[in-house]
Amino acid sequence: RFNKTGASTPTVVSGLDLGKDEHVIQPRPDLGQSVDVLRPAPRPVEPMSMVGTAGAYVPHVVLLWADSSPRDYALAQELVKQMVPYQRGENRITVWTPDMIAGGGNRRDIMFSNLNRADVFVYLLSADFTSGEVVGVPGLHETMIGQFPNKYHIPVMLRACLIPNSLVGKGGYTTPVAAASDRDSAFSQIAIMIRASTMDVIRKKG
């Protein structure tokens, strides 16, 4: 993010200040010792205007679920598959999920880059989501709604739970998908709903 003078300002997410430098102990074999080095903290990535091959804006969708729930992860992957056709061709979108961070990558930088870029946030709800952490941050949905009030925030109920107050009135899909007799049908409806939001983003971006 940038202030009115053009200077960069720290992004704070749930108490995490990304604008602070840090000391690290760096090995120096040539000196036969380790040296304390002040390393500048990576700055948040400014949201990018993604443009497709035809010049159309490419909306960025972020799917978020509870870190601690293998059940939610498995359900989330079913939705990811339903979203694949929308990532191709005209009016395509991009979809990011936390498990796309490759081993050895800077998890924090990649995560906040994608959160900053997002046009549509999809929160995959369960009791694990509302009571635990999402990408290592408690109450991430509240922070994102507060920081990006004009973006889409879509709740999708994976498993029966109470909807957080901050997501009440946001629409979405509030019938537990895990209990559906035909989960493919439920997830395809959710994918269509997300697609409608991204098409609205494209229209607004012109």
GROMACS .gro file of C-alpha atoms in nm:
model
  206
    1ARG     CA    1   0.000   0.000   0.000
    2PHE     CA    2   0.111   0.359  -0.056
    3ASN     CA    3   0.028   0.682   0.120
    4LYS     CA    4  -0.056   1.011  -0.049
    5THR     CA    5   0.308   1.103  -0.089
    6GLY     CA    6   0.386   0.779  -0.268
    7ALA     CA    7   0.587   0.634   0.021
    8SER     CA    8   0.528   0.271   0.108
    9THR     CA    9   0.347   0.196   0.433
   10PRO     CA   10   0.342  -0.129   0.631
   11THR     CA   11   0.051  -0.367   0.591
   12VAL     CA   12  -0.074  -0.493   0.926
   13VAL     CA   13  -0.277  -0.813   0.930
   14SER     CA   14  -0.410  -0.933   1.263
   15GLY     CA   15  -0.121  -0.784   1.454
   16LEU     CA   16   0.148  -0.889   1.207
   17ASP     CA   17   0.349  -0.587   1.094
   18LEU     CA   18   0.514  -0.660   0.761
   19GLY     CA   19   0.708  -0.334   0.766
   20LYS     CA   20   0.974  -0.419   1.027
   21ASP     CA   21   1.330  -0.517   0.948
   22GLU     CA   22   1.478  -0.812   1.129
   23HIS     CA   23   1.816  -0.935   1.249
   24VAL     CA   24   1.933  -1.270   1.116
   25ILE     CA   25   2.244  -1.475   1.186
   26GLN     CA   26   2.410  -1.539   0.853
   27PRO     CA   27   2.695  -1.792   0.814
   28ARG     CA   28   3.019  -1.652   0.675
   29PRO     CA   29   3.249  -1.947   0.600
   30ASP     CA   30   3.509  -1.710   0.458
   31LEU     CA   31   3.541  -1.545   0.801
   32GLY     CA   32   3.511  -1.867   0.997
   33GLN     CA   33   3.217  -1.727   1.192
   34SER     CA   34   2.853  -1.621   1.176
   35VAL     CA   35   2.763  -1.254   1.141
   36ASP     CA   36   2.457  -1.068   1.268
   37VAL     CA   37   2.302  -0.904   0.961
   38LEU     CA   38   2.014  -0.657   0.946
   39ARG     CA   39   1.793  -0.778   0.666
   40PRO     CA   40   1.510  -0.553   0.540
   41ALA     CA   41   1.173  -0.721   0.572
   42PRO     CA   42   1.003  -0.784   0.236
   43ARG     CA   43   0.747  -0.515   0.167
   44PRO     CA   44   0.387  -0.604   0.082
   45VAL     CA   45   0.320  -0.641  -0.287
   46GLU     CA   46   0.100  -0.370  -0.430
   47PRO     CA   47  -0.217  -0.518  -0.586
   48MET     CA   48  -0.152  -0.573  -0.954
   49SER     CA   49  -0.386  -0.511  -1.243
   50MET     CA   50  -0.377  -0.847  -1.415
   51VAL     CA   51  -0.449  -0.832  -1.786
   52GLY     CA   52  -0.532  -1.127  -2.008
   53THR     CA   53  -0.409  -1.185  -2.361
   54ALA     CA   54  -0.713  -1.009  -2.506
   55GLY     CA   55  -0.658  -0.704  -2.284
   56ALA     CA   56  -0.938  -0.790  -2.042
   57TYR     CA   57  -0.883  -0.768  -1.667
   58VAL     CA   58  -0.825  -1.111  -1.506
   59PRO     CA   59  -0.993  -1.132  -1.163
   60HIS     CA   60  -0.802  -1.306  -0.885
   61VAL     CA   61  -0.998  -1.541  -0.656
   62VAL     CA   62  -0.862  -1.661  -0.321
   63LEU     CA   63  -1.011  -1.967  -0.150
   64LEU     CA   64  -0.949  -1.993   0.225
   65TRP     CA   65  -1.023  -2.275   0.470
   66ALA     CA   66  -0.921  -2.386   0.819
   67ASP     CA   67  -0.553  -2.479   0.851
   68SER     CA   68  -0.621  -2.761   1.095
   69SER     CA   69  -0.891  -2.953   0.907
   70PRO     CA   70  -0.807  -3.231   0.660
   71ARG     CA   71  -1.183  -3.269   0.599
   72ASP     CA   72  -1.213  -2.907   0.489
   73TYR     CA   73  -0.904  -2.942   0.272
   74ALA     CA   74  -1.055  -3.242   0.092
   75LEU     CA   75  -1.381  -3.056   0.031
   76ALA     CA   76  -1.197  -2.746  -0.086
   77GLN     CA   77  -1.018  -2.948  -0.353
   78GLU     CA   78  -1.355  -3.047  -0.499
   79LEU     CA   79  -1.440  -2.679  -0.542
   80VAL     CA   80  -1.097  -2.608  -0.690
   81LYS     CA   81  -1.165  -2.867  -0.963
   82GLN     CA   82  -1.501  -2.709  -1.042
   83MET     CA   83  -1.323  -2.376  -1.093
   84VAL     CA   84  -1.073  -2.506  -1.350
   85PRO     CA   85  -1.286  -2.432  -1.664
   86TYR     CA   86  -1.312  -2.067  -1.561
   87GLN     CA   87  -0.934  -2.034  -1.565
   88ARG     CA   88  -0.919  -2.083  -1.942
   89GLY     CA   89  -1.022  -1.886  -2.246
   90GLU     CA   90  -1.210  -1.557  -2.266
   91ASN     CA   91  -1.292  -1.377  -1.939
   92ARG     CA   92  -1.069  -1.618  -1.753
   93ILE     CA   93  -0.988  -1.590  -1.383
   94THR     CA   94  -0.701  -1.695  -1.161
   95VAL     CA   95  -0.758  -1.902  -0.847
   96TRP     CA   96  -0.517  -1.923  -0.554
   97THR     CA   97  -0.525  -2.148  -0.249
   98PRO     CA   98  -0.276  -2.161   0.042
   99ASP     CA   99  -0.160  -2.512  -0.050
  100MET     CA  100  -0.014  -2.373  -0.375
  101ILE     CA  101   0.285  -2.237  -0.184
  102ALA     CA  102   0.575  -2.458  -0.288
  103GLY     CA  103   0.819  -2.594  -0.035
  104GLY     CA  104   1.105  -2.354   0.027
  105GLY     CA  105   0.904  -2.049  -0.079
  106ASN     CA  106   0.860  -1.749   0.147
  107ARG     CA  107   0.516  -1.845   0.273
  108ARG     CA  108   0.437  -1.510   0.432
  109ASP     CA  109   0.531  -1.301   0.127
  110ILE     CA  110   0.342  -1.527  -0.114
  111MET     CA  111   0.037  -1.536   0.109
  112PHE     CA  112   0.012  -1.159   0.153
  113SER     CA  113   0.084  -1.098  -0.215
  114ASN     CA  114  -0.219  -1.307  -0.307
  115LEU     CA  115  -0.441  -1.157  -0.036
  116ASN     CA  116  -0.352  -0.807  -0.159
  117ARG     CA  117  -0.422  -0.903  -0.521
  118ALA     CA  118  -0.755  -1.074  -0.454
  119ASP     CA  119  -1.075  -0.941  -0.610
  120VAL     CA  120  -1.288  -1.217  -0.459
  121PHE     CA  121  -1.238  -1.386  -0.121
  122VAL     CA  122  -1.416  -1.718  -0.070
  123TYR     CA  123  -1.432  -1.836   0.292
  124LEU     CA  124  -1.494  -2.210   0.326
  125LEU     CA  125  -1.669  -2.229   0.660
  126SER     CA  126  -1.678  -2.496   0.928
  127ALA     CA  127  -1.645  -2.499   1.305
  128ASP     CA  128  -1.271  -2.542   1.250
  129PHE     CA  129  -1.267  -2.224   1.040
  130THR     CA  130  -1.457  -2.011   1.290
  131SER     CA  131  -1.264  -2.136   1.594
  132GLY     CA  132  -0.914  -2.176   1.451
  133GLU     CA  133  -0.661  -2.019   1.219
  134VAL     CA  134  -0.661  -1.959   0.845
  135VAL     CA  135  -0.314  -1.936   0.688
  136GLY     CA  136  -0.184  -1.902   1.042
  137VAL     CA  137  -0.399  -1.599   1.132
  138PRO     CA  138  -0.700  -1.615   1.371
  139GLY     CA  139  -1.002  -1.424   1.238
  140LEU     CA  140  -0.846  -1.360   0.899
  141HIS     CA  141  -1.187  -1.306   0.738
  142GLU     CA  142  -1.260  -1.014   0.971
  143THR     CA  143  -0.927  -0.853   0.886
  144MET     CA  144  -0.981  -0.894   0.512
  145ILE     CA  145  -1.333  -0.750   0.527
  146GLY     CA  146  -1.205  -0.454   0.726
  147GLN     CA  147  -0.907  -0.396   0.499
  148PHE     CA  148  -1.084  -0.456   0.166
  149PRO     CA  149  -1.451  -0.360   0.223
  150ASN     CA  150  -1.522  -0.302  -0.147
  151LYS     CA  151  -1.411  -0.644  -0.264
  152TYR     CA  152  -1.625  -0.957  -0.276
  153HIS     CA  153  -1.637  -1.165   0.042
  154ILE     CA  154  -1.830  -1.489  -0.016
  155PRO     CA  155  -1.906  -1.736   0.264
  156VAL     CA  156  -1.947  -2.101   0.163
  157MET     CA  157  -2.055  -2.344   0.433
  158LEU     CA  158  -1.858  -2.667   0.396
  159ARG     CA  159  -1.981  -2.817   0.722
  160ALA     CA  160  -2.255  -2.702   0.960
  161CYS     CA  161  -2.145  -2.411   1.179
  162LEU     CA  162  -2.249  -2.066   1.289
  163ILE     CA  163  -2.181  -1.797   1.030
  164PRO     CA  164  -1.944  -1.529   1.169
  165ASN     CA  165  -2.118  -1.195   1.226
  166SER     CA  166  -1.885  -1.024   0.981
  167LEU     CA  167  -2.009  -1.254   0.702
  168VAL     CA  168  -2.380  -1.232   0.779
  169GLY     CA  169  -2.560  -1.063   0.492
  170LYS     CA  170  -2.281  -1.135   0.243
  171GLY     CA  171  -2.490  -1.392   0.058
  172GLY     CA  172  -2.294  -1.698  -0.045
  173TYR     CA  173  -2.387  -2.062   0.004
  174THR     CA  174  -2.520  -2.135   0.352
  175THR     CA  175  -2.630  -2.498   0.320
  176PRO     CA  176  -2.363  -2.744   0.444
  177VAL     CA  177  -2.204  -2.893   0.133
  178ALA     CA  178  -2.075  -3.198   0.321
  179ALA     CA  179  -2.433  -3.301   0.394
  180ALA     CA  180  -2.552  -3.265   0.032
  181SER     CA  181  -2.669  -3.580  -0.144
  182ASP     CA  182  -2.497  -3.457  -0.461
  183ARG     CA  183  -2.182  -3.264  -0.372
  184ASP     CA  184  -2.083  -3.219  -0.737
  185SER     CA  185  -2.407  -3.031  -0.798
  186ALA     CA  186  -2.357  -2.818  -0.486
  187PHE     CA  187  -2.000  -2.726  -0.578
  188SER     CA  188  -2.095  -2.649  -0.938
  189GLN     CA  189  -2.358  -2.404  -0.810
  190ILE     CA  190  -2.096  -2.245  -0.585
  191ALA     CA  191  -1.853  -2.218  -0.877
  192ILE     CA  192  -2.122  -2.047  -1.088
  193MET     CA  193  -2.187  -1.802  -0.803
  194ILE     CA  194  -1.817  -1.719  -0.776
  195ARG     CA  195  -1.802  -1.681  -1.153
  196ALA     CA  196  -2.085  -1.427  -1.143
  197SER     CA  197  -1.883  -1.219  -0.897
  198THR     CA  198  -1.575  -1.227  -1.120
  199MET     CA  199  -1.777  -1.123  -1.423
  200ASP     CA  200  -1.902  -0.823  -1.224
  201VAL     CA  201  -1.537  -0.740  -1.143
  202ILE     CA  202  -1.452  -0.752  -1.515
  203ARG     CA  203  -1.741  -0.520  -1.599
  204LYS     CA  204  -1.637  -0.270  -1.332
  205LYS     CA  205  -1.275  -0.275  -1.444
  206GLY     CA  206  -1.389  -0.209  -1.798
   0.00000   0.00000   0.00000
